[in-house]
PDB file of C-alpha atoms in Angstrom:
ATOM      1  CA  UNK A 260       8.416  -7.100  11.073  1.00  0.00           C
ATOM      2  CA  UNK A 261       5.390  -7.518   8.850  1.00  0.00           C
ATOM      3  CA  UNK A 262       2.700  -6.506  11.357  1.00  0.00           C
ATOM      4  CA  UNK A 263       1.785  -3.392   9.590  1.00  0.00           C
ATOM      5  CA  UNK A 264       3.228  -1.103   6.911  1.00  0.00           C
ATOM      6  CA  UNK A 265       5.149   1.751   8.541  1.00  0.00           C
ATOM      7  CA  UNK A 266       6.182   5.287   7.418  1.00  0.00           C
ATOM      8  CA  UNK A 267       9.752   5.438   8.731  1.00  0.00           C
ATOM      9  CA  UNK A 268      10.148   9.036   7.964  1.00  0.00           C
ATOM     10  CA  UNK A 269       7.612  10.177  10.644  1.00  0.00           C
ATOM     11  CA  UNK A 270       7.797   7.218  12.946  1.00  0.00           C
ATOM     12  CA  UNK A 271       9.991   9.184  15.415  1.00  0.00           C
ATOM     13  CA  UNK A 272       7.064  11.702  15.925  1.00  0.00           C
ATOM     14  CA  UNK A 273       4.598   8.806  16.256  1.00  0.00           C
ATOM     15  CA  UNK A 274       6.654   7.448  19.016  1.00  0.00           C
ATOM     16  CA  UNK A 275       6.879  10.960  20.778  1.00  0.00           C
ATOM     17  CA  UNK A 276       3.150  11.256  20.553  1.00  0.00           C
ATOM     18  CA  UNK A 277       2.765   7.765  22.255  1.00  0.00           C
ATOM     19  CA  UNK A 278       5.195   9.089  24.958  1.00  0.00           C
ATOM     20  CA  UNK A 279       2.931  12.106  25.445  1.00  0.00           C
ATOM     21  CA  UNK A 280      -0.179   9.795  25.930  1.00  0.00           C
ATOM     22  CA  UNK A 281       1.405   7.103  28.179  1.00  0.00           C
ATOM     23  CA  UNK A 282       3.711   9.530  30.106  1.00  0.00           C
ATOM     24  CA  UNK A 283       6.452   6.751  31.158  1.00  0.00           C
ATOM     25  CA  UNK A 284       8.983   7.818  33.784  1.00  0.00           C
ATOM     26  CA  UNK A 285      11.671   7.393  31.170  1.00  0.00           C
ATOM     27  CA  UNK A 286      11.558   7.099  27.383  1.00  0.00           C
ATOM     28  CA  UNK A 287      14.487   6.312  25.176  1.00  0.00           C
ATOM     29  CA  UNK A 288      14.657   7.087  21.377  1.00  0.00           C
ATOM     30  CA  UNK A 289      17.293   5.532  19.227  1.00  0.00           C
ATOM     31  CA  UNK A 290      18.538   6.690  15.797  1.00  0.00           C
ATOM     32  CA  UNK A 291      21.444   6.724  13.417  1.00  0.00           C
ATOM     33  CA  UNK A 292      24.661   8.638  14.111  1.00  0.00           C
ATOM     34  CA  UNK A 293      24.061  10.854  11.131  1.00  0.00           C
ATOM     35  CA  UNK A 294      21.041  12.499  12.957  1.00  0.00           C
ATOM     36  CA  UNK A 295      23.385  14.767  14.897  1.00  0.00           C
ATOM     37  CA  UNK A 296      25.548  15.846  12.008  1.00  0.00           C
ATOM     38  CA  UNK A 297      25.228  18.043   8.946  1.00  0.00           C
ATOM     39  CA  UNK A 298      21.661  19.111   7.864  1.00  0.00           C
ATOM     40  CA  UNK A 299      20.100  16.437  10.038  1.00  0.00           C
ATOM     41  CA  UNK A 300      20.886  18.614  13.096  1.00  0.00           C
ATOM     42  CA  UNK A 301      17.774  20.509  12.529  1.00  0.00           C
ATOM     43  CA  UNK A 302      15.651  17.286  12.718  1.00  0.00           C
ATOM     44  CA  UNK A 303      17.523  16.397  15.929  1.00  0.00           C
ATOM     45  CA  UNK A 304      16.757  19.685  17.453  1.00  0.00           C
ATOM     46  CA  UNK A 305      13.136  19.226  16.583  1.00  0.00           C
ATOM     47  CA  UNK A 306      13.110  15.941  18.482  1.00  0.00           C
ATOM     48  CA  UNK A 307      14.781  17.488  21.426  1.00  0.00           C
ATOM     49  CA  UNK A 308      12.339  20.260  21.569  1.00  0.00           C
ATOM     50  CA  UNK A 309       9.409  17.965  21.316  1.00  0.00           C
ATOM     51  CA  UNK A 310      10.577  15.944  24.192  1.00  0.00           C
ATOM     52  CA  UNK A 311      10.854  19.169  26.325  1.00  0.00           C
ATOM     53  CA  UNK A 312       7.400  20.217  25.311  1.00  0.00           C
ATOM     54  CA  UNK A 313       5.640  17.056  26.591  1.00  0.00           C
ATOM     55  CA  UNK A 314       7.474  17.433  29.905  1.00  0.00           C
ATOM     56  CA  UNK A 315      10.767  15.617  29.646  1.00  0.00           C
ATOM     57  CA  UNK A 316      14.372  16.626  30.499  1.00  0.00           C
ATOM     58  CA  UNK A 317      16.249  15.067  27.772  1.00  0.00           C
ATOM     59  CA  UNK A 318      19.838  14.242  27.089  1.00  0.00           C
ATOM     60  CA  UNK A 319      21.588  13.137  23.864  1.00  0.00           C
ATOM     61  CA  UNK A 320      24.188  10.416  23.751  1.00  0.00           C
ATOM     62  CA  UNK A 321      26.370   9.051  20.862  1.00  0.00           C
ATOM     63  CA  UNK A 322      27.256   5.541  22.046  1.00  0.00           C
ATOM     64  CA  UNK A 323      29.531   2.918  20.481  1.00  0.00           C
ATOM     65  CA  UNK A 324      28.586  -0.766  21.181  1.00  0.00           C
ATOM     66  CA  UNK A 325      32.314  -1.751  20.968  1.00  0.00           C
ATOM     67  CA  UNK A 326      32.758   0.068  24.360  1.00  0.00           C
ATOM     68  CA  UNK A 327      29.805  -1.780  25.916  1.00  0.00           C
ATOM     69  CA  UNK A 328      31.045  -5.290  26.020  1.00  0.00           C
ATOM     70  CA  UNK A 329      30.196  -6.886  22.754  1.00  0.00           C
ATOM     71  CA  UNK A 330      32.103  -7.367  19.488  1.00  0.00           C
ATOM     72  CA  UNK A 331      30.486  -4.963  17.051  1.00  0.00           C
ATOM     73  CA  UNK A 332      31.468  -1.391  16.137  1.00  0.00           C
ATOM     74  CA  UNK A 333      27.961   0.124  16.086  1.00  0.00           C
ATOM     75  CA  UNK A 334      27.486   3.904  16.714  1.00  0.00           C
ATOM     76  CA  UNK A 335      23.951   5.030  17.719  1.00  0.00           C
ATOM     77  CA  UNK A 336      22.420   8.137  18.940  1.00  0.00           C
ATOM     78  CA  UNK A 337      20.150   7.892  21.868  1.00  0.00           C
ATOM     79  CA  UNK A 338      17.671  10.579  23.210  1.00  0.00           C
ATOM     80  CA  UNK A 339      16.886   9.611  26.761  1.00  0.00           C
ATOM     81  CA  UNK A 340      14.119  11.705  28.394  1.00  0.00           C
ATOM     82  CA  UNK A 341      13.303  11.650  32.173  1.00  0.00           C
ATOM     83  CA  UNK A 342       9.814  12.900  33.165  1.00  0.00           C
ATOM     84  CA  UNK A 343      10.121  16.337  34.793  1.00  0.00           C
ATOM     85  CA  UNK A 344       8.336  15.380  37.971  1.00  0.00           C
ATOM     86  CA  UNK A 345      10.917  12.788  38.871  1.00  0.00           C
ATOM     87  CA  UNK A 346      13.990  14.291  37.393  1.00  0.00           C
ATOM     88  CA  UNK A 347      16.729  14.651  40.173  1.00  0.00           C
ATOM     89  CA  UNK A 348      20.142  14.576  38.487  1.00  0.00           C
ATOM     90  CA  UNK A 349      21.682  14.566  35.008  1.00  0.00           C
ATOM     91  CA  UNK A 350      22.203  11.099  33.515  1.00  0.00           C
ATOM     92  CA  UNK A 351      25.817  10.188  32.677  1.00  0.00           C
ATOM     93  CA  UNK A 352      26.723   7.263  30.359  1.00  0.00           C
ATOM     94  CA  UNK A 353      30.457   6.538  30.120  1.00  0.00           C
ATOM     95  CA  UNK A 354      31.091   2.919  29.001  1.00  0.00           C
ATOM     96  CA  UNK A 355      34.555   1.588  28.787  1.00  0.00           C
ATOM     97  CA  UNK A 356      34.380  -2.152  28.739  1.00  0.00           C
ATOM     98  CA  UNK A 357      37.109  -4.255  27.245  1.00  0.00           C
ATOM     99  CA  UNK A 358      37.155  -4.436  23.569  1.00  0.00           C
ATOM    100  CA  UNK A 359      36.163  -7.857  22.144  1.00  0.00           C
ATOM    101  CA  UNK A 360      37.844  -8.576  18.722  1.00  0.00           C
ATOM    102  CA  UNK A 361      36.013 -10.586  15.895  1.00  0.00           C
ATOM    103  CA  UNK A 362      38.517 -13.489  16.270  1.00  0.00           C
ATOM    104  CA  UNK A 363      36.988 -14.146  19.656  1.00  0.00           C
ATOM    105  CA  UNK A 364      33.642 -14.947  17.907  1.00  0.00           C
ATOM    106  CA  UNK A 365      35.032 -16.524  14.741  1.00  0.00           C
ATOM    107  CA  UNK A 366      33.411 -19.880  13.869  1.00  0.00           C
ATOM    108  CA  UNK A 367      36.727 -21.409  12.506  1.00  0.00           C
ATOM    109  CA  UNK A 368      34.937 -24.714  12.064  1.00  0.00           C
ATOM    110  CA  UNK A 369      32.839 -23.353   9.232  1.00  0.00           C
ATOM    111  CA  UNK A 370      35.106 -23.712   6.220  1.00  0.00           C
ATOM    112  CA  UNK A 371      32.524 -23.734   3.318  1.00  0.00           C
ATOM    113  CA  UNK A 372      33.229 -21.196   0.587  1.00  0.00           C
ATOM    114  CA  UNK A 373      30.204 -19.210  -0.265  1.00  0.00           C
ATOM    115  CA  UNK A 374      31.329 -15.611  -1.112  1.00  0.00           C
ATOM    116  CA  UNK A 375      29.013 -13.563  -3.523  1.00  0.00           C
ATOM    117  CA  UNK A 376      30.258 -14.183  -7.064  1.00  0.00           C
ATOM    118  CA  UNK A 377      31.274 -10.545  -7.586  1.00  0.00           C
ATOM    119  CA  UNK A 378      33.695 -10.701  -4.634  1.00  0.00           C
ATOM    120  CA  UNK A 379      35.528 -13.980  -5.187  1.00  0.00           C
ATOM    121  CA  UNK A 380      38.353 -12.439  -7.392  1.00  0.00           C
ATOM    122  CA  UNK A 381      38.973  -9.666  -5.040  1.00  0.00           C
ATOM    123  CA  UNK A 382      38.670 -11.319  -1.514  1.00  0.00           C
ATOM    124  CA  UNK A 383      42.298 -12.510  -1.171  1.00  0.00           C
ATOM    125  CA  UNK A 384      43.771  -9.050  -1.767  1.00  0.00           C
ATOM    126  CA  UNK A 385      41.477  -6.961   0.495  1.00  0.00           C
ATOM    127  CA  UNK A 386      43.229  -5.932   3.678  1.00  0.00           C
ATOM    128  CA  UNK A 387      41.190  -6.967   6.728  1.00  0.00           C
ATOM    129  CA  UNK A 388      39.060  -4.145   7.766  1.00  0.00           C
ATOM    130  CA  UNK A 389      38.761  -2.558   4.514  1.00  0.00           C
ATOM    131  CA  UNK A 390      36.121  -2.575   1.663  1.00  0.00           C
ATOM    132  CA  UNK A 391      36.661  -4.204  -1.764  1.00  0.00           C
ATOM    133  CA  UNK A 392      36.246  -0.678  -3.150  1.00  0.00           C
ATOM    134  CA  UNK A 393      39.821   0.148  -1.916  1.00  0.00           C
ATOM    135  CA  UNK A 394      41.148  -2.314  -4.647  1.00  0.00           C
ATOM    136  CA  UNK A 395      38.333  -2.379  -7.203  1.00  0.00           C
ATOM    137  CA  UNK A 396      39.496  -0.692 -10.529  1.00  0.00           C
ATOM    138  CA  UNK A 397      36.250   1.394 -10.402  1.00  0.00           C
ATOM    139  CA  UNK A 398      35.945   1.794  -6.623  1.00  0.00           C
ATOM    140  CA  UNK A 399      32.953  -0.416  -6.722  1.00  0.00           C
ATOM    141  CA  UNK A 400      31.512  -2.930  -4.100  1.00  0.00           C
ATOM    142  CA  UNK A 401      32.022  -0.347  -1.160  1.00  0.00           C
ATOM    143  CA  UNK A 402      29.671  -2.318   1.034  1.00  0.00           C
ATOM    144  CA  UNK A 403      31.520  -5.516   0.753  1.00  0.00           C
ATOM    145  CA  UNK A 404      34.140  -5.549   3.632  1.00  0.00           C
ATOM    146  CA  UNK A 405      36.506  -8.084   5.024  1.00  0.00           C
ATOM    147  CA  UNK A 406      36.365  -8.040   8.863  1.00  0.00           C
ATOM    148  CA  UNK A 407      39.355  -7.322  10.925  1.00  0.00           C
ATOM    149  CA  UNK A 408      40.216 -10.281  13.332  1.00  0.00           C
ATOM    150  CA  UNK A 409      41.813  -7.809  15.801  1.00  0.00           C
ATOM    151  CA  UNK A 410      38.946  -5.365  15.962  1.00  0.00           C
ATOM    152  CA  UNK A 411      35.190  -5.682  16.795  1.00  0.00           C
ATOM    153  CA  UNK A 412      33.123  -6.651  13.862  1.00  0.00           C
ATOM    154  CA  UNK A 413      31.956  -3.843  11.598  1.00  0.00           C
ATOM    155  CA  UNK A 414      28.408  -2.548  11.923  1.00  0.00           C
ATOM    156  CA  UNK A 415      25.819  -5.163  10.922  1.00  0.00           C
ATOM    157  CA  UNK A 416      23.234  -3.712   8.566  1.00  0.00           C
ATOM    158  CA  UNK A 417      20.926  -5.349   5.929  1.00  0.00           C
ATOM    159  CA  UNK A 418      23.010  -3.653   3.298  1.00  0.00           C
ATOM    160  CA  UNK A 419      26.490  -4.406   4.603  1.00  0.00           C
ATOM    161  CA  UNK A 420      28.153  -7.599   3.081  1.00  0.00           C
ATOM    162  CA  UNK A 421      30.654  -8.826   5.519  1.00  0.00           C
ATOM    163  CA  UNK A 422      33.315 -11.350   4.793  1.00  0.00           C
ATOM    164  CA  UNK A 423      35.473 -13.513   6.870  1.00  0.00           C
ATOM    165  CA  UNK A 424      39.101 -12.485   7.264  1.00  0.00           C
ATOM    166  CA  UNK A 425      40.641 -15.918   6.747  1.00  0.00           C
ATOM    167  CA  UNK A 426      38.016 -18.242   5.300  1.00  0.00           C
ATOM    168  CA  UNK A 427      36.603 -17.483   1.811  1.00  0.00           C
ATOM    169  CA  UNK A 428      33.063 -16.949   2.960  1.00  0.00           C
ATOM    170  CA  UNK A 429      30.521 -14.571   4.304  1.00  0.00           C
ATOM    171  CA  UNK A 430      30.383 -14.191   8.038  1.00  0.00           C
ATOM    172  CA  UNK A 431      27.890 -16.850   9.134  1.00  0.00           C
ATOM    173  CA  UNK A 432      24.697 -16.789  11.247  1.00  0.00           C
ATOM    174  CA  UNK A 433      26.397 -17.578  14.506  1.00  0.00           C
ATOM    175  CA  UNK A 434      28.976 -14.827  14.061  1.00  0.00           C
ATOM    176  CA  UNK A 435      26.338 -12.201  13.261  1.00  0.00           C
ATOM    177  CA  UNK A 436      24.217 -13.546  16.207  1.00  0.00           C
ATOM    178  CA  UNK A 437      27.140 -13.076  18.586  1.00  0.00           C
ATOM    179  CA  UNK A 438      28.256  -9.708  17.024  1.00  0.00           C
ATOM    180  CA  UNK A 439      24.653  -8.323  17.674  1.00  0.00           C
ATOM    181  CA  UNK A 440      24.200  -9.844  21.132  1.00  0.00           C
ATOM    182  CA  UNK A 441      21.048 -11.795  20.142  1.00  0.00           C
ATOM    183  CA  UNK A 442      20.215 -14.980  21.767  1.00  0.00           C
ATOM    184  CA  UNK A 443      21.208 -17.962  19.698  1.00  0.00           C
ATOM    185  CA  UNK A 444      17.776 -19.340  19.865  1.00  0.00           C
ATOM    186  CA  UNK A 445      16.004 -16.181  18.795  1.00  0.00           C
ATOM    187  CA  UNK A 446      13.148 -16.910  16.283  1.00  0.00           C
ATOM    188  CA  UNK A 447      13.522 -14.560  13.408  1.00  0.00           C
ATOM    189  CA  UNK A 448      10.647 -16.197  11.703  1.00  0.00           C
ATOM    190  CA  UNK A 449      10.709 -15.788   7.802  1.00  0.00           C
ATOM    191  CA  UNK A 450      12.469 -12.284   8.024  1.00  0.00           C
ATOM    192  CA  UNK A 451      16.193 -11.955   6.935  1.00  0.00           C
ATOM    193  CA  UNK A 452      18.246 -12.125  10.064  1.00  0.00           C
ATOM    194  CA  UNK A 453      20.660  -9.428   8.935  1.00  0.00           C
ATOM    195  CA  UNK A 454      17.648  -7.144   8.364  1.00  0.00           C
ATOM    196  CA  UNK A 455      16.203  -7.621  11.768  1.00  0.00           C
ATOM    197  CA  UNK A 456      19.731  -7.116  13.343  1.00  0.00           C
ATOM    198  CA  UNK A 457      20.480  -4.223  11.318  1.00  0.00           C
ATOM    199  CA  UNK A 458      17.319  -2.493  12.139  1.00  0.00           C
ATOM    200  CA  UNK A 459      17.320  -3.227  15.902  1.00  0.00           C
ATOM    201  CA  UNK A 460      19.149  -1.832  19.014  1.00  0.00           C
ATOM    202  CA  UNK A 461      21.261  -4.814  20.076  1.00  0.00           C
ATOM    203  CA  UNK A 462      19.875  -6.322  23.217  1.00  0.00           C
ATOM    204  CA  UNK A 463      22.897  -5.919  25.271  1.00  0.00           C
ATOM    205  CA  UNK A 464      23.371  -2.239  24.191  1.00  0.00           C
ATOM    206  CA  UNK A 465      19.946  -1.393  25.545  1.00  0.00           C
ATOM    207  CA  UNK A 466      20.334  -3.550  28.614  1.00  0.00           C
ATOM    208  CA  UNK A 467      23.551  -1.547  29.558  1.00  0.00           C
ATOM    209  CA  UNK A 468      21.720   1.688  29.029  1.00  0.00           C
ATOM    210  CA  UNK A 469      18.728   0.441  31.034  1.00  0.00           C
ATOM    211  CA  UNK A 470      20.982  -0.685  33.903  1.00  0.00           C
ATOM    212  CA  UNK A 471      22.562   2.840  34.205  1.00  0.00           C
ATOM    213  CA  UNK A 472      19.062   4.445  34.132  1.00  0.00           C
ATOM    214  CA  UNK A 473      17.995   2.127  36.997  1.00  0.00           C
ATOM    215  CA  UNK A 474      20.979   2.987  39.037  1.00  0.00           C
ATOM    216  CA  UNK A 475      21.240   6.716  38.439  1.00  0.00           C
ATOM    217  CA  UNK A 476      17.596   7.740  38.088  1.00  0.00           C
ATOM    218  CA  UNK A 477      15.865   5.290  40.436  1.00  0.00           C
ATOM    219  CA  UNK A 478      18.737   4.564  42.725  1.00  0.00           C
TER     220      UNK A 478
END
């Protein structure tokens, strides 16, 4: 967030080295779903082995925020390491909260039309939940998606361009805030809100995980 330039390609191992120095009882590392598929599995295995080498029992979880009580479909991988000397039992994370559809957080009072110019001619014909690329003659604009009112919001990222299902506009600040479980009065400073929320673990997501760690590991 502007404090210092970071090398994202080795940030994971900088974090693991910090864990090695500080020796917290529990350490949580989050990353994208793709880390545990395809060629990236080698990288995931390296992270797993590094956790073990510094004295942690580690388990890997693929979690979807839509099952954890807030209206966004966001799948993320979590490596959760418990220090060897306090490990007693295997951590289990099985979330099955009621699904919250986008229509529950839709700001229907915001009727201003502010779509990106390249999307105006396609918005009406896009099926909710689908990308403009499904109807574009060249298959372009794949990251411009109309949200489905009956499903949780699509994953919020700084590259994804989400459009309202009924009103000819981008989904607005309040809708993105609620979909990402950030406080409405959160101070984003001068940084783009979608960038911050796209790069962050949603607060409610990590709170749910922390709650289970507290109950299961620390009783």
